[in-house]
PDB file of C-alpha atoms in Angstrom:
ATOM      1  CA  UNK A  22      89.931 131.650 117.919  1.00 44.00           C
ATOM      2  CA  UNK A  23      88.646 129.998 121.097  1.00 45.00           C
ATOM      3  CA  UNK A  24      88.706 131.345 124.640  1.00 47.00           C
ATOM      4  CA  UNK A  25      88.964 129.748 128.031  1.00 47.00           C
ATOM      5  CA  UNK A  26      88.657 130.990 131.569  1.00 51.00           C
ATOM      6  CA  UNK A  27      91.566 130.917 133.981  1.00 48.00           C
ATOM      7  CA  UNK A  28      92.184 132.109 137.516  1.00 54.00           C
ATOM      8  CA  UNK A  29      94.330 135.251 137.478  1.00 52.00           C
ATOM      9  CA  UNK A  30      96.882 135.663 140.320  1.00 57.00           C
ATOM     10  CA  UNK A  31      94.688 138.477 141.704  1.00 63.00           C
ATOM     11  CA  UNK A  32      91.955 135.915 142.364  1.00 61.00           C
ATOM     12  CA  UNK A  33      89.650 137.028 139.560  1.00 63.00           C
ATOM     13  CA  UNK A  34      88.531 134.881 136.673  1.00 61.00           C
ATOM     14  CA  UNK A  35      89.893 136.091 133.349  1.00 56.00           C
ATOM     15  CA  UNK A  36      89.259 135.044 129.731  1.00 57.00           C
ATOM     16  CA  UNK A  37      92.131 134.453 127.362  1.00 47.00           C
ATOM     17  CA  UNK A  38      92.271 133.590 123.705  1.00 42.00           C
ATOM     18  CA  UNK A  39      93.650 130.257 122.639  1.00 39.00           C
ATOM     19  CA  UNK A  40      94.835 129.806 119.107  1.00 44.00           C
ATOM     20  CA  UNK A  41      93.763 126.395 117.838  1.00 43.00           C
ATOM     21  CA  UNK A  42      95.202 127.147 114.436  1.00 49.00           C
ATOM     22  CA  UNK A  43      98.583 125.659 113.603  1.00 51.00           C
ATOM     23  CA  UNK A  44     100.915 128.046 111.868  1.00 57.00           C
ATOM     24  CA  UNK A  45     101.292 126.950 108.220  1.00 53.00           C
ATOM     25  CA  UNK A  46     105.083 126.878 108.608  1.00 56.00           C
ATOM     26  CA  UNK A  47     104.666 124.322 111.404  1.00 75.00           C
ATOM     27  CA  UNK A  48     102.474 122.035 109.320  1.00 90.00           C
ATOM     28  CA  UNK A  49     104.860 120.299 106.962  1.00 93.00           C
ATOM     29  CA  UNK A  50     105.153 116.792 105.588  1.00 95.00           C
ATOM     30  CA  UNK A  51     108.538 115.519 104.358  1.00 94.00           C
ATOM     31  CA  UNK A  52     107.497 111.917 103.686  1.00 91.00           C
ATOM     32  CA  UNK A  53     110.000 110.264 106.027  1.00 90.00           C
ATOM     33  CA  UNK A  54     107.982 107.321 107.331  1.00 87.00           C
ATOM     34  CA  UNK A  55     104.650 106.002 108.591  1.00 88.00           C
ATOM     35  CA  UNK A  56     104.936 107.713 111.986  1.00 90.00           C
ATOM     36  CA  UNK A  57     105.457 111.139 110.413  1.00 93.00           C
ATOM     37  CA  UNK A  58     102.551 110.413 108.055  1.00 93.00           C
ATOM     38  CA  UNK A  59     100.197 109.506 110.900  1.00 92.00           C
ATOM     39  CA  UNK A  60     101.231 112.598 112.901  1.00 94.00           C
ATOM     40  CA  UNK A  61     100.747 114.827 109.854  1.00 95.00           C
ATOM     41  CA  UNK A  62      97.254 113.429 109.161  1.00 95.00           C
ATOM     42  CA  UNK A  63      96.310 114.010 112.795  1.00 95.00           C
ATOM     43  CA  UNK A  64      97.619 117.607 112.680  1.00 94.00           C
ATOM     44  CA  UNK A  65      95.781 118.310 109.408  1.00 95.00           C
ATOM     45  CA  UNK A  66      92.532 116.979 110.864  1.00 95.00           C
ATOM     46  CA  UNK A  67      92.975 119.178 113.959  1.00 94.00           C
ATOM     47  CA  UNK A  68      93.672 122.184 111.732  1.00 93.00           C
ATOM     48  CA  UNK A  69      90.580 121.500 109.638  1.00 94.00           C
ATOM     49  CA  UNK A  70      88.434 121.088 112.758  1.00 94.00           C
ATOM     50  CA  UNK A  71      89.745 124.368 114.188  1.00 92.00           C
ATOM     51  CA  UNK A  72      88.858 126.089 110.908  1.00 92.00           C
ATOM     52  CA  UNK A  73      85.388 124.499 110.838  1.00 94.00           C
ATOM     53  CA  UNK A  74      86.350 122.649 107.647  1.00 94.00           C
ATOM     54  CA  UNK A  75      86.636 119.042 108.841  1.00 93.00           C
ATOM     55  CA  UNK A  76      84.048 117.864 106.273  1.00 95.00           C
ATOM     56  CA  UNK A  77      85.377 120.057 103.425  1.00 96.00           C
ATOM     57  CA  UNK A  78      87.360 117.497 101.419  1.00 96.00           C
ATOM     58  CA  UNK A  79      88.657 119.939  98.786  1.00 96.00           C
ATOM     59  CA  UNK A  80      89.645 122.622 101.330  1.00 96.00           C
ATOM     60  CA  UNK A  81      91.712 120.124 103.311  1.00 96.00           C
ATOM     61  CA  UNK A  82      93.351 118.815 100.130  1.00 96.00           C
ATOM     62  CA  UNK A  83      94.310 122.403  99.216  1.00 95.00           C
ATOM     63  CA  UNK A  84      95.768 122.922 102.694  1.00 95.00           C
ATOM     64  CA  UNK A  85      97.779 119.707 102.433  1.00 96.00           C
ATOM     65  CA  UNK A  86      99.140 120.754  99.039  1.00 95.00           C
ATOM     66  CA  UNK A  87     100.809 123.745 100.704  1.00 94.00           C
ATOM     67  CA  UNK A  88     102.389 121.524 103.373  1.00 95.00           C
ATOM     68  CA  UNK A  89     104.253 119.080 101.152  1.00 96.00           C
ATOM     69  CA  UNK A  90     108.049 119.313 101.133  1.00 94.00           C
ATOM     70  CA  UNK A  91     111.065 117.258 100.086  1.00 94.00           C
ATOM     71  CA  UNK A  92     110.345 113.714  98.924  1.00 93.00           C
ATOM     72  CA  UNK A  93     106.660 114.080  99.807  1.00 94.00           C
ATOM     73  CA  UNK A  94     106.330 117.051  97.446  1.00 95.00           C
ATOM     74  CA  UNK A  95     107.905 115.085  94.603  1.00 95.00           C
ATOM     75  CA  UNK A  96     105.569 112.150  95.318  1.00 95.00           C
ATOM     76  CA  UNK A  97     102.507 114.443  95.639  1.00 96.00           C
ATOM     77  CA  UNK A  98     103.368 116.090  92.303  1.00 96.00           C
ATOM     78  CA  UNK A  99     103.230 112.690  90.604  1.00 96.00           C
ATOM     79  CA  UNK A 100      99.680 111.974  91.804  1.00 96.00           C
ATOM     80  CA  UNK A 101      96.703 112.390  89.488  1.00 97.00           C
ATOM     81  CA  UNK A 102      94.612 115.568  89.851  1.00 96.00           C
ATOM     82  CA  UNK A 103      91.647 113.724  91.357  1.00 97.00           C
ATOM     83  CA  UNK A 104      93.792 112.406  94.234  1.00 96.00           C
ATOM     84  CA  UNK A 105      95.484 115.787  94.751  1.00 96.00           C
ATOM     85  CA  UNK A 106      92.067 117.483  94.982  1.00 96.00           C
ATOM     86  CA  UNK A 107      90.503 115.106  97.541  1.00 97.00           C
ATOM     87  CA  UNK A 108      91.663 114.755 101.155  1.00 97.00           C
ATOM     88  CA  UNK A 109      89.898 111.396 101.376  1.00 96.00           C
ATOM     89  CA  UNK A 110      91.804 110.002  98.372  1.00 96.00           C
ATOM     90  CA  UNK A 111      95.051 111.750  99.323  1.00 96.00           C
ATOM     91  CA  UNK A 112      94.971 110.421 102.892  1.00 94.00           C
ATOM     92  CA  UNK A 113      94.439 106.893 101.568  1.00 91.00           C
ATOM     93  CA  UNK A 114      97.318 107.327  99.090  1.00 93.00           C
ATOM     94  CA  UNK A 115      99.588 108.671 101.836  1.00 94.00           C
ATOM     95  CA  UNK A 116      98.905 105.749 104.152  1.00 88.00           C
ATOM     96  CA  UNK A 117      99.536 103.358 101.287  1.00 84.00           C
ATOM     97  CA  UNK A 118     102.791 105.059 100.289  1.00 89.00           C
ATOM     98  CA  UNK A 119     104.217 105.714 103.765  1.00 88.00           C
ATOM     99  CA  UNK A 120     103.668 102.287 105.256  1.00 83.00           C
ATOM    100  CA  UNK A 121     105.571 100.457 107.925  1.00 87.00           C
ATOM    101  CA  UNK A 122     109.003  99.308 106.757  1.00 90.00           C
ATOM    102  CA  UNK A 123     110.504  95.982 107.820  1.00 94.00           C
ATOM    103  CA  UNK A 124     114.286  95.631 107.980  1.00 94.00           C
ATOM    104  CA  UNK A 125     114.443  92.367 109.957  1.00 93.00           C
ATOM    105  CA  UNK A 126     116.460  93.771 112.861  1.00 92.00           C
ATOM    106  CA  UNK A 127     114.797  91.828 115.680  1.00 91.00           C
ATOM    107  CA  UNK A 128     112.088  89.457 116.738  1.00 92.00           C
ATOM    108  CA  UNK A 129     110.190  92.394 118.225  1.00 92.00           C
ATOM    109  CA  UNK A 130     110.285  94.200 114.879  1.00 93.00           C
ATOM    110  CA  UNK A 131     109.033  91.008 113.188  1.00 94.00           C
ATOM    111  CA  UNK A 132     106.118  90.743 115.614  1.00 94.00           C
ATOM    112  CA  UNK A 133     105.242  94.428 115.157  1.00 93.00           C
ATOM    113  CA  UNK A 134     105.363  94.042 111.383  1.00 95.00           C
ATOM    114  CA  UNK A 135     103.196  90.910 111.281  1.00 96.00           C
ATOM    115  CA  UNK A 136     100.715  92.541 113.669  1.00 95.00           C
ATOM    116  CA  UNK A 137     100.617  95.704 111.508  1.00 93.00           C
ATOM    117  CA  UNK A 138      99.901  93.679 108.344  1.00 95.00           C
ATOM    118  CA  UNK A 139      97.253  91.611 110.136  1.00 95.00           C
ATOM    119  CA  UNK A 140      95.526  94.745 111.461  1.00 93.00           C
ATOM    120  CA  UNK A 141      95.438  96.343 108.004  1.00 90.00           C
ATOM    121  CA  UNK A 142      94.035  93.115 106.523  1.00 93.00           C
ATOM    122  CA  UNK A 143      91.443  92.923 109.298  1.00 94.00           C
ATOM    123  CA  UNK A 144      90.461  96.572 108.765  1.00 91.00           C
ATOM    124  CA  UNK A 145      90.034  95.895 105.032  1.00 90.00           C
ATOM    125  CA  UNK A 146      88.054  92.696 105.654  1.00 94.00           C
ATOM    126  CA  UNK A 147      90.798  90.704 103.904  1.00 94.00           C
ATOM    127  CA  UNK A 148      92.327  88.662 106.724  1.00 90.00           C
ATOM    128  CA  UNK A 149      90.887  85.444 105.254  1.00 93.00           C
ATOM    129  CA  UNK A 150      92.323  86.252 101.816  1.00 95.00           C
ATOM    130  CA  UNK A 151      95.798  84.634 101.725  1.00 92.00           C
ATOM    131  CA  UNK A 152      97.091  86.922  98.959  1.00 95.00           C
ATOM    132  CA  UNK A 153      95.917  90.386 100.090  1.00 95.00           C
ATOM    133  CA  UNK A 154      98.089  90.615 103.255  1.00 95.00           C
ATOM    134  CA  UNK A 155     101.068  89.114 101.434  1.00 95.00           C
ATOM    135  CA  UNK A 156     100.748  91.767  98.696  1.00 94.00           C
ATOM    136  CA  UNK A 157     100.579  94.499 101.339  1.00 93.00           C
ATOM    137  CA  UNK A 158     103.638  93.084 103.097  1.00 94.00           C
ATOM    138  CA  UNK A 159     105.626  92.738  99.865  1.00 93.00           C
ATOM    139  CA  UNK A 160     106.142  96.502  99.574  1.00 90.00           C
ATOM    140  CA  UNK A 161     107.391  96.867 103.141  1.00 93.00           C
ATOM    141  CA  UNK A 162     110.616  94.842 103.110  1.00 95.00           C
ATOM    142  CA  UNK A 163     113.927  96.699 102.973  1.00 93.00           C
ATOM    143  CA  UNK A 164     117.635  95.983 103.287  1.00 93.00           C
ATOM    144  CA  UNK A 165     118.588  92.440 104.240  1.00 94.00           C
ATOM    145  CA  UNK A 166     114.912  91.597 104.852  1.00 95.00           C
ATOM    146  CA  UNK A 167     114.161  92.504 101.229  1.00 96.00           C
ATOM    147  CA  UNK A 168     116.985  90.271  99.992  1.00 96.00           C
ATOM    148  CA  UNK A 169     115.669  87.441 102.216  1.00 96.00           C
ATOM    149  CA  UNK A 170     112.086  88.016 100.996  1.00 97.00           C
ATOM    150  CA  UNK A 171     113.002  87.952  97.295  1.00 96.00           C
ATOM    151  CA  UNK A 172     114.854  84.645  97.788  1.00 96.00           C
ATOM    152  CA  UNK A 173     111.740  82.964  99.204  1.00 97.00           C
ATOM    153  CA  UNK A 174     109.756  80.521  97.117  1.00 96.00           C
ATOM    154  CA  UNK A 175     106.947  82.390  95.269  1.00 96.00           C
ATOM    155  CA  UNK A 176     104.399  80.105  96.958  1.00 96.00           C
ATOM    156  CA  UNK A 177     105.519  81.384 100.364  1.00 96.00           C
ATOM    157  CA  UNK A 178     105.638  85.032  99.221  1.00 96.00           C
ATOM    158  CA  UNK A 179     102.081  84.800  97.877  1.00 96.00           C
ATOM    159  CA  UNK A 180     100.453  83.123 100.886  1.00 96.00           C
ATOM    160  CA  UNK A 181     100.106  85.183 104.071  1.00 96.00           C
ATOM    161  CA  UNK A 182      99.992  82.225 106.468  1.00 96.00           C
ATOM    162  CA  UNK A 183     103.204  80.810 104.983  1.00 96.00           C
ATOM    163  CA  UNK A 184     104.870  84.217 104.817  1.00 97.00           C
ATOM    164  CA  UNK A 185     104.210  85.153 108.436  1.00 95.00           C
ATOM    165  CA  UNK A 186     105.520  81.769 109.587  1.00 95.00           C
ATOM    166  CA  UNK A 187     108.651  82.292 107.463  1.00 96.00           C
ATOM    167  CA  UNK A 188     109.127  85.770 108.984  1.00 96.00           C
ATOM    168  CA  UNK A 189     108.932  84.395 112.511  1.00 94.00           C
ATOM    169  CA  UNK A 190     111.245  81.497 111.713  1.00 94.00           C
ATOM    170  CA  UNK A 191     113.816  83.847 110.179  1.00 94.00           C
ATOM    171  CA  UNK A 192     113.654  86.844 112.504  1.00 91.00           C
ATOM    172  CA  UNK A 193     112.323  85.832 115.897  1.00 80.00           C
ATOM    173  CA  UNK A 194     115.079  84.424 118.080  1.00 67.00           C
ATOM    174  CA  UNK A 195     112.504  83.431 120.690  1.00 56.00           C
ATOM    175  CA  UNK A 196     110.498  81.392 118.189  1.00 50.00           C
ATOM    176  CA  UNK A 197     110.779  77.641 118.657  1.00 52.00           C
ATOM    177  CA  UNK A 198     109.476  75.036 116.253  1.00 50.00           C
ATOM    178  CA  UNK A 199     107.641  73.255 119.095  1.00 46.00           C
ATOM    179  CA  UNK A 200     105.860  76.455 120.159  1.00 48.00           C
ATOM    180  CA  UNK A 201     103.484  76.330 117.184  1.00 46.00           C
ATOM    181  CA  UNK A 202      99.882  75.661 118.094  1.00 44.00           C
ATOM    182  CA  UNK A 203      98.593  72.211 117.069  1.00 42.00           C
TER     183      UNK A 203
END
């Protein structure tokens, strides 16, 4: 429990306790989407820091196990014991499972999706690998975008440069053939 000083209405400086600990009931992960996943990871890290356990991989993994609910609990239960017991492995598995989804609703969504894939490839040092980003992207399509993706030629699906161009051609209304760089 931390304290901070504040100015009391009487003009005196007072100390008050601040609870940095999140109530366990408030720390829950349902497994809805990437945004919820990112927010949950951030909250877990804050909780661990407040407890002085930020570097305690097993302690954090045990905490997370108590926070799983709904679809996330079913998914977590299917993980191997090594992943369940390690926050480092579990966090990586969560970010892989709860990735950005692409439905093909707009050009803006297409740009966000391509940027997201490119950033993940860059972070992994795989941006120059034409297959790695396309494999990452392949698990993100849903709805009509998934039907469109599966109808693409396998050569386009397996090559990131070709796939991102196909995405922009299909989903970006502002994209013009002549706007490609030379």
